Short mmCIF file of C-alpha atoms in Angstrom, two decimals:
data_model
loop_
_atom_site.label_atom_id
_atom_site.label_comp_id
_atom_site.label_asym_id
_atom_site.label_seq_id
_atom_site.Cartn_x
_atom_site.Cartn_y
_atom_site.Cartn_z
CA MET A 1 137.07 19.12 101.99
CA LEU A 2 133.92 20.39 100.35
CA LEU A 3 132.92 23.89 101.38
CA ILE A 4 129.33 24.25 100.28
CA GLY A 5 127.46 27.51 99.76
CA ASN A 6 126.60 30.07 97.09
CA GLU A 7 127.54 32.82 99.52
CA LEU A 8 131.19 31.70 99.47
CA LEU A 9 131.34 32.05 95.68
CA SER A 10 129.45 35.35 95.40
CA GLY A 11 131.74 37.14 97.82
CA ARG A 12 128.99 37.67 100.37
CA THR A 13 130.69 35.49 102.96
CA ARG A 14 134.39 35.03 103.53
CA GLU A 15 135.23 31.34 103.74
CA SER A 16 136.65 30.73 107.17
CA ASN A 17 136.60 27.00 107.88
CA LEU A 18 139.32 25.75 105.52
CA HIS A 19 142.13 27.13 107.65
CA TYR A 20 140.76 25.68 110.88
CA ILE A 21 140.07 22.24 109.40
CA ALA A 22 143.41 22.10 107.58
CA THR A 23 145.29 22.98 110.76
CA TYR A 24 143.30 20.51 112.83
CA LEU A 25 143.68 17.63 110.38
CA SER A 26 147.40 18.26 109.85
CA SER A 27 147.89 17.99 113.59
CA LYS A 28 146.11 14.61 113.44
CA GLY A 29 148.42 13.33 110.73
CA VAL A 30 145.74 13.67 108.05
CA ARG A 31 146.97 15.46 104.96
CA VAL A 32 144.36 17.57 103.19
CA ALA A 33 144.61 16.59 99.53
CA GLU A 34 142.25 19.22 98.15
CA ALA A 35 139.40 21.54 99.03
CA ARG A 36 136.54 22.58 96.79
CA VAL A 37 134.12 25.42 97.20
CA ILE A 38 130.88 24.54 95.43
CA PRO A 39 127.42 26.10 95.10
CA ASP A 40 124.10 24.94 96.55
CA ILE A 41 123.00 22.85 93.57
CA HIS A 42 121.80 19.32 94.34
CA GLN A 43 123.38 17.54 91.40
CA ARG A 44 126.65 19.44 91.68
CA ILE A 45 127.00 18.52 95.34
CA ALA A 46 126.06 14.88 94.70
CA ASP A 47 128.41 14.50 91.72
CA THR A 48 131.29 16.13 93.57
CA VAL A 49 130.77 13.94 96.64
CA ASN A 50 130.71 10.83 94.48
CA GLU A 51 133.90 11.87 92.70
CA VAL A 52 135.94 12.70 95.78
CA ARG A 53 134.74 9.97 98.15
CA LYS A 54 136.29 7.36 95.88
CA GLU A 55 139.59 9.24 95.65
CA HIS A 56 140.20 10.06 99.30
CA ASP A 57 140.13 8.38 102.72
CA TYR A 58 137.89 11.06 104.17
CA VAL A 59 135.56 13.69 102.80
CA PHE A 60 134.51 16.52 105.11
CA THR A 61 131.75 18.89 104.10
CA THR A 62 130.71 22.17 105.68
CA GLY A 63 127.55 24.18 105.10
CA GLY A 64 123.96 23.74 104.05
CA ILE A 65 122.52 21.77 106.98
CA GLY A 66 120.44 24.56 108.53
CA PRO A 67 116.63 24.92 108.62
CA THR A 68 115.91 26.97 105.48
CA HIS A 69 115.06 26.15 101.86
CA ASP A 70 118.61 26.87 100.69
CA ASP A 71 120.05 24.24 103.06
CA ILE A 72 120.18 21.28 100.71
CA THR A 73 123.31 19.39 101.69
CA ALA A 74 121.53 16.47 103.43
CA GLU A 75 119.25 15.98 100.41
CA SER A 76 122.25 16.10 98.11
CA ILE A 77 124.21 13.53 100.10
CA ALA A 78 121.17 11.23 100.01
CA LEU A 79 121.10 11.75 96.24
CA ALA A 80 124.81 10.91 96.02
CA PHE A 81 124.34 7.64 97.92
CA ASP A 82 120.99 6.96 96.27
CA VAL A 83 119.19 6.46 99.59
CA PRO A 84 116.07 8.17 100.97
CA LEU A 85 116.23 11.05 103.41
CA VAL A 86 114.74 10.02 106.76
CA GLU A 87 114.04 11.77 110.04
CA ASN A 88 116.58 10.83 112.67
CA GLU A 89 114.92 10.37 116.05
CA THR A 90 117.95 11.39 118.11
CA ILE A 91 118.30 14.72 116.32
CA ALA A 92 114.53 15.26 116.30
CA ASN A 93 114.36 14.72 120.07
CA ARG A 94 117.14 17.21 120.65
CA ILE A 95 115.36 19.78 118.51
CA LYS A 96 112.02 19.21 120.26
CA LYS A 97 113.59 19.86 123.67
CA ARG A 98 113.88 23.53 122.74
CA THR A 99 110.46 25.14 123.05
CA ALA A 100 109.32 26.93 119.90
CA PRO A 101 106.11 27.79 118.03
CA ALA A 102 104.80 24.90 115.94
CA SER A 103 105.78 26.51 112.63
CA THR A 104 109.33 27.15 113.85
CA LEU A 105 109.60 23.57 115.05
CA VAL A 106 108.59 22.30 111.61
CA ASN A 107 111.41 24.30 110.07
CA ARG A 108 113.92 23.15 112.66
CA LEU A 109 112.99 19.53 112.05
CA ARG A 110 114.46 19.91 108.57
CA MET A 111 117.77 19.60 110.42
CA ALA A 112 116.78 16.12 111.67
CA ARG A 113 116.64 14.73 108.12
CA VAL A 114 119.62 12.52 107.28
CA PRO A 115 120.32 10.02 104.52
CA GLN A 116 119.17 6.53 105.51
CA GLY A 117 122.01 4.62 107.14
CA ALA A 118 123.86 7.72 108.37
CA SER A 119 125.50 7.86 111.80
CA LEU A 120 125.67 11.04 113.86
CA ILE A 121 128.46 13.50 114.53
CA GLU A 122 128.11 15.04 117.99
CA ASN A 123 127.53 18.78 118.22
CA LEU A 124 129.01 20.12 121.46
CA THR A 125 126.92 23.29 121.28
CA GLY A 126 123.92 21.12 122.10
CA GLY A 127 122.32 21.93 118.76
CA PRO A 128 121.34 19.43 116.05
CA GLN A 129 124.03 16.86 115.23
CA GLY A 130 125.88 16.42 111.94
CA PHE A 131 126.10 13.02 110.29
CA TYR A 132 128.34 10.71 108.31
CA LEU A 133 127.81 7.99 105.77
CA GLU A 134 130.76 5.76 104.91
CA ASN A 135 133.70 8.18 104.63
CA VAL A 136 131.67 11.37 104.07
CA TYR A 137 131.36 13.63 107.15
CA VAL A 138 128.71 16.33 106.95
CA MET A 139 129.09 19.32 109.25
CA ALA A 140 127.70 22.80 109.78
CA GLY A 141 129.15 25.84 108.00
CA ILE A 142 128.82 28.23 110.92
CA PRO A 143 132.39 28.28 112.28
CA SER A 144 131.43 27.98 115.95
CA VAL A 145 129.26 24.94 115.24
CA LEU A 146 131.84 23.34 112.96
CA ARG A 147 134.38 23.64 115.77
CA ALA A 148 131.90 21.90 118.07
CA MET A 149 131.59 18.98 115.64
CA LEU A 150 134.95 18.23 114.02
CA PRO A 151 136.89 17.42 117.22
CA THR A 152 134.29 14.79 118.18
CA ILE A 153 135.03 12.69 115.09
CA ASP A 154 137.23 9.67 115.68
CA ILE A 155 139.76 10.17 112.92
CA THR A 156 142.19 7.35 112.28
CA VAL A 157 145.49 9.00 112.91
CA GLY A 158 148.20 8.75 110.27
CA GLU A 159 151.81 9.68 110.85
CA PRO A 160 151.66 13.19 112.30
CA LEU A 161 153.27 15.90 110.24
CA HIS A 162 155.93 17.94 111.97
CA SER A 163 157.39 21.21 110.84
CA CYS A 164 160.11 23.68 111.55
CA SER A 165 160.87 26.97 109.91
CA LEU A 166 163.32 29.80 109.75
CA GLU A 167 162.99 33.35 108.60
CA VAL A 168 165.60 35.43 106.85
CA ALA A 169 165.63 39.12 106.00
CA LEU A 170 166.15 38.44 102.29
CA GLY A 171 163.76 38.16 99.38
CA GLU A 172 163.26 34.59 98.27
CA SER A 173 164.97 35.09 94.93
CA HIS A 174 168.27 35.57 96.80
CA ILE A 175 168.11 32.10 98.30
CA ALA A 176 166.09 30.21 95.68
CA HIS A 177 169.03 28.23 94.35
CA GLN A 178 170.12 27.15 97.83
CA LEU A 179 166.60 26.05 98.76
CA ASP A 180 166.27 24.10 95.55
CA GLN A 181 169.46 22.24 96.51
CA VAL A 182 168.13 21.51 100.02
CA GLN A 183 164.92 20.13 98.52
CA GLN A 184 166.95 17.87 96.25
CA ASP A 185 169.14 16.70 99.12
CA PHE A 186 166.08 15.86 101.28
CA PRO A 187 163.45 14.42 98.98
CA THR A 188 161.30 12.94 101.78
CA ILE A 189 160.58 16.31 103.33
CA GLU A 190 158.81 19.28 101.82
CA VAL A 191 160.66 22.58 101.68
CA GLY A 192 158.40 25.60 101.23
CA SER A 193 159.44 29.17 100.59
CA TYR A 194 157.04 31.96 101.53
CA PRO A 195 157.88 35.61 100.97
CA PHE A 196 156.53 38.26 103.30
CA VAL A 197 156.74 41.99 103.90
CA ARG A 198 156.84 43.10 107.54
CA ASP A 199 157.29 46.70 108.66
CA GLY A 200 158.24 47.50 105.08
CA ASN A 201 161.03 44.92 104.99
CA ILE A 202 161.08 41.94 102.69
CA GLY A 203 161.79 38.52 104.12
CA THR A 204 161.33 34.86 103.43
CA SER A 205 159.96 32.15 105.65
CA VAL A 206 161.39 28.72 104.86
CA VAL A 207 159.20 25.88 106.12
CA PHE A 208 160.28 22.23 106.41
CA ARG A 209 157.47 19.67 106.69
CA GLY A 210 157.65 15.94 107.14
CA THR A 211 156.96 12.99 109.37
CA GLU A 212 160.58 12.42 110.50
CA ILE A 213 161.84 14.92 113.06
CA GLU A 214 165.42 13.71 112.59
CA GLN A 215 165.30 14.43 108.85
CA LEU A 216 163.72 17.82 109.44
CA SER A 217 166.44 18.77 111.92
CA VAL A 218 169.21 17.80 109.54
CA ALA A 219 167.60 19.71 106.66
CA PHE A 220 167.08 22.70 108.91
CA ASP A 221 170.72 22.73 110.08
CA SER A 222 171.96 22.23 106.55
CA THR A 223 169.92 25.19 105.32
CA LYS A 224 171.04 27.36 108.19
CA LYS A 225 174.68 26.57 107.41
CA VAL A 226 174.23 27.49 103.75
CA LEU A 227 172.54 30.73 104.73
CA LEU A 228 175.32 31.61 107.16
CA GLN A 229 177.79 31.03 104.33
CA LEU A 230 175.78 33.59 102.36
CA GLY A 231 176.26 35.95 105.31
CA THR A 232 172.63 35.70 106.41
CA ARG A 233 171.64 34.74 109.92
CA PRO A 234 168.04 33.57 110.42
CA THR A 235 165.98 36.20 112.25
CA GLU A 236 163.63 33.61 113.67
CA GLU A 237 163.56 29.84 114.13
CA THR A 238 160.50 27.80 115.07
CA PHE A 239 160.03 24.11 115.77
CA ASP A 240 156.70 22.36 115.91
CA TRP A 241 157.48 18.81 116.98
CA ASP A 242 154.47 18.44 119.23
CA SER A 243 151.56 18.21 116.86
CA SER A 244 149.93 14.84 117.31
CA MET B 1 139.23 29.52 90.47
CA LEU B 2 142.22 27.39 91.30
CA LEU B 3 144.03 28.38 94.47
CA ILE B 4 147.37 26.63 94.27
CA GLY B 5 149.69 25.92 97.18
CA ASN B 6 150.54 23.25 99.75
CA GLU B 7 150.59 25.95 102.42
CA LEU B 8 146.83 26.53 101.96
CA LEU B 9 146.08 22.86 102.65
CA SER B 10 148.48 22.38 105.57
CA GLY B 11 147.03 25.26 107.53
CA ARG B 12 150.25 27.27 107.37
CA THR B 13 148.65 30.03 105.32
CA ARG B 14 145.09 31.27 105.49
CA GLU B 15 143.62 31.46 101.99
CA SER B 16 142.74 35.08 101.37
CA ASN B 17 142.20 35.58 97.65
CA LEU B 18 138.91 33.72 97.09
CA HIS B 19 136.85 36.41 98.77
CA TYR B 20 138.46 39.24 96.85
CA ILE B 21 138.22 37.51 93.47
CA ALA B 22 134.63 36.34 94.06
CA THR B 23 133.54 39.86 95.01
CA TYR B 24 135.38 41.41 92.07
CA LEU B 25 134.03 38.95 89.51
CA SER B 26 130.46 39.16 90.83
CA SER B 27 130.60 42.91 90.36
CA LYS B 28 131.64 42.27 86.74
CA GLY B 29 128.70 39.98 86.11
CA VAL B 30 130.87 36.87 86.18
CA ARG B 31 129.48 34.15 88.41
CA VAL B 32 132.09 32.02 90.15
CA ALA B 33 131.03 28.42 89.54
CA GLU B 34 133.56 26.75 91.80
CA ALA B 35 136.91 27.18 93.51
CA ARG B 36 139.47 24.49 94.19
CA VAL B 37 142.42 24.56 96.52
CA ILE B 38 145.06 22.17 95.22
CA PRO B 39 148.63 21.27 96.16
CA ASP B 40 151.90 22.01 94.33
CA ILE B 41 152.03 18.79 92.33
CA HIS B 42 152.65 19.15 88.58
CA GLN B 43 150.27 16.48 87.37
CA ARG B 44 147.53 17.47 89.79
CA ILE B 45 147.67 21.08 88.64
CA ALA B 46 147.77 20.10 84.96
CA ASP B 47 144.91 17.61 85.24
CA THR B 48 142.75 20.03 87.20
CA VAL B 49 143.38 22.85 84.71
CA ASN B 50 142.47 20.57 81.82
CA GLU B 51 139.29 19.48 83.56
CA VAL B 52 138.01 22.92 84.48
CA ARG B 53 139.06 24.89 81.40
CA LYS B 54 136.67 22.84 79.29
CA GLU B 55 133.80 23.32 81.74
CA HIS B 56 134.00 27.05 82.36
CA ASP B 57 134.36 30.32 80.43
CA TYR B 58 137.29 31.46 82.54
CA VAL B 59 139.79 29.78 84.82
CA PHE B 60 141.75 32.00 87.21
CA THR B 61 144.69 30.59 89.13
CA THR B 62 146.58 32.10 92.05
CA GLY B 63 149.91 31.04 93.49
CA GLY B 64 153.10 29.30 92.51
CA ILE B 65 154.65 31.80 90.10
CA GLY B 66 157.47 33.07 92.33
CA PRO B 67 161.21 32.45 91.99
CA THR B 68 161.74 29.32 94.12
CA HIS B 69 161.76 25.58 93.45
CA ASP B 70 158.27 25.14 94.88
CA ASP B 71 156.80 27.62 92.38
CA ILE B 72 155.71 25.19 89.70
CA THR B 73 152.51 26.66 88.32
CA ALA B 74 153.98 27.90 85.01
CA GLU B 75 155.56 24.49 84.37
CA SER B 76 152.28 22.79 85.20
CA ILE B 77 150.24 25.01 82.87
CA ALA B 78 152.73 24.23 80.08
CA LEU B 79 152.25 20.55 80.88
CA ALA B 80 148.46 20.98 80.73
CA PHE B 81 148.62 22.61 77.29
CA ASP B 82 151.44 20.32 76.15
CA VAL B 83 153.67 23.22 75.09
CA PRO B 84 157.25 24.06 76.10
CA LEU B 85 158.07 26.61 78.77
CA VAL B 86 159.90 29.58 77.22
CA GLU B 87 161.50 32.76 78.53
CA ASN B 88 159.32 35.76 77.85
CA GLU B 89 161.44 38.76 76.85
CA THR B 90 159.06 41.39 78.22
CA ILE B 91 159.03 39.84 81.68
CA ALA B 92 162.79 39.15 81.53
CA ASN B 93 163.50 42.79 80.68
CA ARG B 94 161.40 43.99 83.55
CA ILE B 95 163.22 41.67 85.93
CA LYS B 96 166.64 42.74 84.63
CA LYS B 97 165.86 46.41 85.28
CA ARG B 98 166.11 45.72 89.00
CA THR B 99 169.77 45.43 89.95
CA ALA B 100 170.66 42.21 91.74
CA PRO B 101 173.59 39.82 92.18
CA ALA B 102 173.93 37.39 89.27
CA SER B 103 172.70 34.40 91.29
CA THR B 104 169.61 36.30 92.46
CA LEU B 105 168.89 37.36 88.90
CA VAL B 106 169.02 33.75 87.75
CA ASN B 107 166.38 32.86 90.33
CA ARG B 108 164.21 35.83 89.45
CA LEU B 109 164.32 34.89 85.79
CA ARG B 110 162.36 31.76 86.72
CA MET B 111 159.44 34.18 86.85
CA ALA B 112 159.95 35.06 83.16
CA ARG B 113 159.20 31.50 82.05
CA VAL B 114 155.75 31.13 80.49
CA PRO B 115 154.13 28.42 78.38
CA GLN B 116 154.76 29.02 74.68
CA GLY B 117 151.94 31.08 73.18
CA ALA B 118 150.96 32.76 76.43
CA SER B 119 149.99 36.46 76.59
CA LEU B 120 150.80 38.66 79.56
CA ILE B 121 148.69 39.96 82.43
CA GLU B 122 149.92 43.35 83.60
CA ASN B 123 151.24 43.65 87.14
CA LEU B 124 150.64 47.17 88.45
CA THR B 125 153.21 46.73 91.21
CA GLY B 126 155.86 46.88 88.48
CA GLY B 127 156.95 43.33 89.25
CA PRO B 128 156.93 40.37 86.85
CA GLN B 129 153.71 39.96 84.89
CA GLY B 130 151.27 37.07 85.03
CA PHE B 131 150.14 35.33 81.88
CA TYR B 132 147.18 33.69 80.18
CA LEU B 133 146.72 30.98 77.63
CA GLU B 134 143.30 30.59 76.02
CA ASN B 135 140.87 30.97 78.95
CA VAL B 136 143.33 30.20 81.75
CA TYR B 137 144.61 33.26 83.66
CA VAL B 138 147.64 32.69 85.87
CA MET B 139 148.25 35.16 88.67
CA ALA B 140 150.33 35.58 91.80
CA GLY B 141 149.20 34.25 95.17
CA ILE B 142 150.48 37.17 97.22
CA PRO B 143 147.29 39.17 97.80
CA SER B 144 148.81 42.58 97.04
CA VAL B 145 150.20 41.33 93.74
CA LEU B 146 147.01 39.51 92.79
CA ARG B 147 145.11 42.75 93.33
CA ALA B 148 147.57 44.46 90.98
CA MET B 149 146.89 41.89 88.26
CA LEU B 150 143.23 40.89 88.25
CA PRO B 151 141.76 44.36 87.54
CA THR B 152 143.96 44.69 84.43
CA ILE B 153 142.28 41.70 82.75
CA ASP B 154 139.70 42.57 80.13
CA ILE B 155 136.86 40.35 81.29
CA THR B 156 133.87 40.06 79.00
CA VAL B 157 131.13 41.41 81.17
CA GLY B 158 128.00 39.36 81.63
CA GLU B 159 124.79 40.67 83.12
CA PRO B 160 125.88 42.20 86.44
CA LEU B 161 124.46 40.60 89.54
CA HIS B 162 122.61 42.91 91.88
CA SER B 163 121.60 42.22 95.42
CA CYS B 164 119.58 43.55 98.28
CA SER B 165 119.16 42.23 101.76
CA LEU B 166 117.32 42.68 104.99
CA GLU B 167 118.10 41.63 108.51
CA VAL B 168 115.66 40.51 111.13
CA ALA B 169 116.17 39.84 114.82
CA LEU B 170 114.86 36.29 114.55
CA GLY B 171 116.59 32.95 114.08
CA GLU B 172 116.20 31.58 110.57
CA SER B 173 114.02 28.66 111.64
CA HIS B 174 111.28 31.18 112.54
CA ILE B 175 111.04 32.45 108.98
CA ALA B 176 112.16 29.41 106.99
CA HIS B 177 108.69 28.59 105.68
CA GLN B 178 108.09 32.17 104.52
CA LEU B 179 111.45 32.36 102.76
CA ASP B 180 110.80 29.05 101.03
CA GLN B 181 107.56 30.54 99.70
CA VAL B 182 109.34 33.68 98.47
CA GLN B 183 111.90 31.53 96.67
CA GLN B 184 109.11 29.60 94.98
CA ASP B 185 107.29 32.81 94.01
CA PHE B 186 110.46 34.29 92.47
CA PRO B 187 112.32 31.46 90.77
CA THR B 188 114.62 33.73 88.72
CA ILE B 189 116.24 35.25 91.78
CA GLU B 190 118.24 33.56 94.48
CA VAL B 191 117.04 33.92 98.06
CA GLY B 192 119.72 33.17 100.65
CA SER B 193 119.26 32.89 104.40
CA TYR B 194 122.29 33.48 106.64
CA PRO B 195 122.06 33.25 110.41
CA PHE B 196 124.29 35.41 112.59
CA VAL B 197 124.90 36.20 116.22
CA ARG B 198 125.67 39.83 117.06
CA ASP B 199 126.14 41.18 120.58
CA GLY B 200 124.71 37.89 121.82
CA ASN B 201 121.51 38.24 119.78
CA ILE B 202 120.48 35.84 117.06
CA GLY B 203 119.41 37.23 113.72
CA THR B 204 119.04 36.30 110.08
CA SER B 205 120.25 38.10 107.01
CA VAL B 206 118.08 37.45 103.97
CA VAL B 207 119.88 38.14 100.69
CA PHE B 208 118.21 38.46 97.29
CA ARG B 209 120.48 38.09 94.25
CA GLY B 210 119.68 38.40 90.59
CA THR B 211 120.19 40.34 87.39
CA GLU B 212 116.78 42.13 87.40
CA ILE B 213 116.51 44.99 89.87
CA GLU B 214 112.73 45.17 89.38
CA GLN B 215 112.31 41.51 90.34
CA LEU B 216 114.60 41.93 93.34
CA SER B 217 112.61 44.92 94.56
CA VAL B 218 109.31 43.08 94.28
CA ALA B 219 110.70 40.03 96.10
CA PHE B 220 112.19 42.27 98.76
CA ASP B 221 108.90 44.12 99.35
CA SER B 222 106.96 40.89 99.35
CA THR B 223 109.26 39.40 101.98
CA LYS B 224 109.12 42.53 104.10
CA LYS B 225 105.33 42.43 104.03
CA VAL B 226 105.26 38.81 105.15
CA LEU B 227 107.69 39.58 107.96
CA LEU B 228 105.61 42.53 109.12
CA GLN B 229 102.61 40.21 109.21
CA LEU B 230 104.67 38.00 111.53
CA GLY B 231 105.18 41.08 113.70
CA THR B 232 108.85 41.45 112.72
CA ARG B 233 110.25 44.67 111.31
CA PRO B 234 113.61 44.41 109.48
CA THR B 235 116.42 45.91 111.54
CA GLU B 236 118.46 46.73 108.46
CA GLU B 237 117.89 47.01 104.72
CA THR B 238 120.63 47.27 102.09
CA PHE B 239 120.51 47.69 98.35
CA ASP B 240 123.41 47.12 96.02
CA TRP B 241 122.18 48.18 92.61
CA ASP B 242 125.41 49.79 91.52
CA SER B 243 127.78 46.92 90.98
CA SER B 244 128.82 46.89 87.36
#
């Protein structure tokens, strides 16, 4: 994921798409390998896109496809692929359907410019579409628009990730050794330990993630048994087998 | 900035340190060039650290310095610098001051391991310190602990960034041409355009950022004049000259 925008790095705007996209993709069986927040600089965007599109199956970008001078993502993607930026008739027609003064229309038509050869990503708000070129998907940064684009993309589904978790009313250092052992016993699943403070009380959430529900169940039960031997009963148990 | 943790990429945890660090560093005159969210994989962390520490004045990391098996940031930084991981006596003493069963203490002492040659970052919560090696600053991922570490670092202050902004009750496509002209007239400042919807009404926030207050004021007034000529009076004006 590339999250594009100076405002995310200056502190002006709180980044708020990573969590949504990560959750959505995980449920589709797509594992997010990394996310980068980068500024609105043509060459930086182009170089980053060219680096990551070779490394990963998919690259998703957010931000910088609006109508103003600081929206330079489409230009930068064209630069990355070394193709010209062209006006897409489908997007242009959608923009022209909304009545506006001539000068406003000119600005809005900036949003119809896509790199030559790009295909469109539907925008369920009815606004201008996003686009993709090979494995690079270019979407809006405004959260409501992003959410109207991402679900329309036909993502090849991998093996969905499942998870289960338990919470105990103990700081994680009290159970670190036991969790380390569980991780060693179940190398194909991922055991995460996340401390929290709730109502002034310290606790730990232990999360098991993997593609095999059977394995997750066994690891979960094994951990629970070890914790009971320590005299600690989980205060909460959750199972998320349904993501698909 | 390197934000380290599988949980940030799976959607389990919402990343919440970028905004705080970006705001804090901007106020110190340090411009955040990029942020990367990466998983808990030794080689990935080490390679990324080695890539970015050559490119930037400072590298700040968050996450992965707790007491459990999935806290591997210290090991990974040692791998990046090709130095052994050693127990730091100052951190160890602080940990030992808190009474705990022997097995818990062993786990907590994981947090005393730092790459050889590292210096400490104070932790105002009284918990285990962070550390730094050359220009790489390694801090906790828990927001309350991060906030107790970052302000203790003696950051060489650059020229502080100042900003001012105005809001208009118009979509950004109506003023895109004018803003483009302002950006061209004032190349040393950064003019950002951020659309918003509030109480069902569309508006645009125009933000001017730069190190010269005089320049910002002139650009601001110039923009305001152009907007008034369009028949639009700003609905809000803000000035942030005090960050330092």
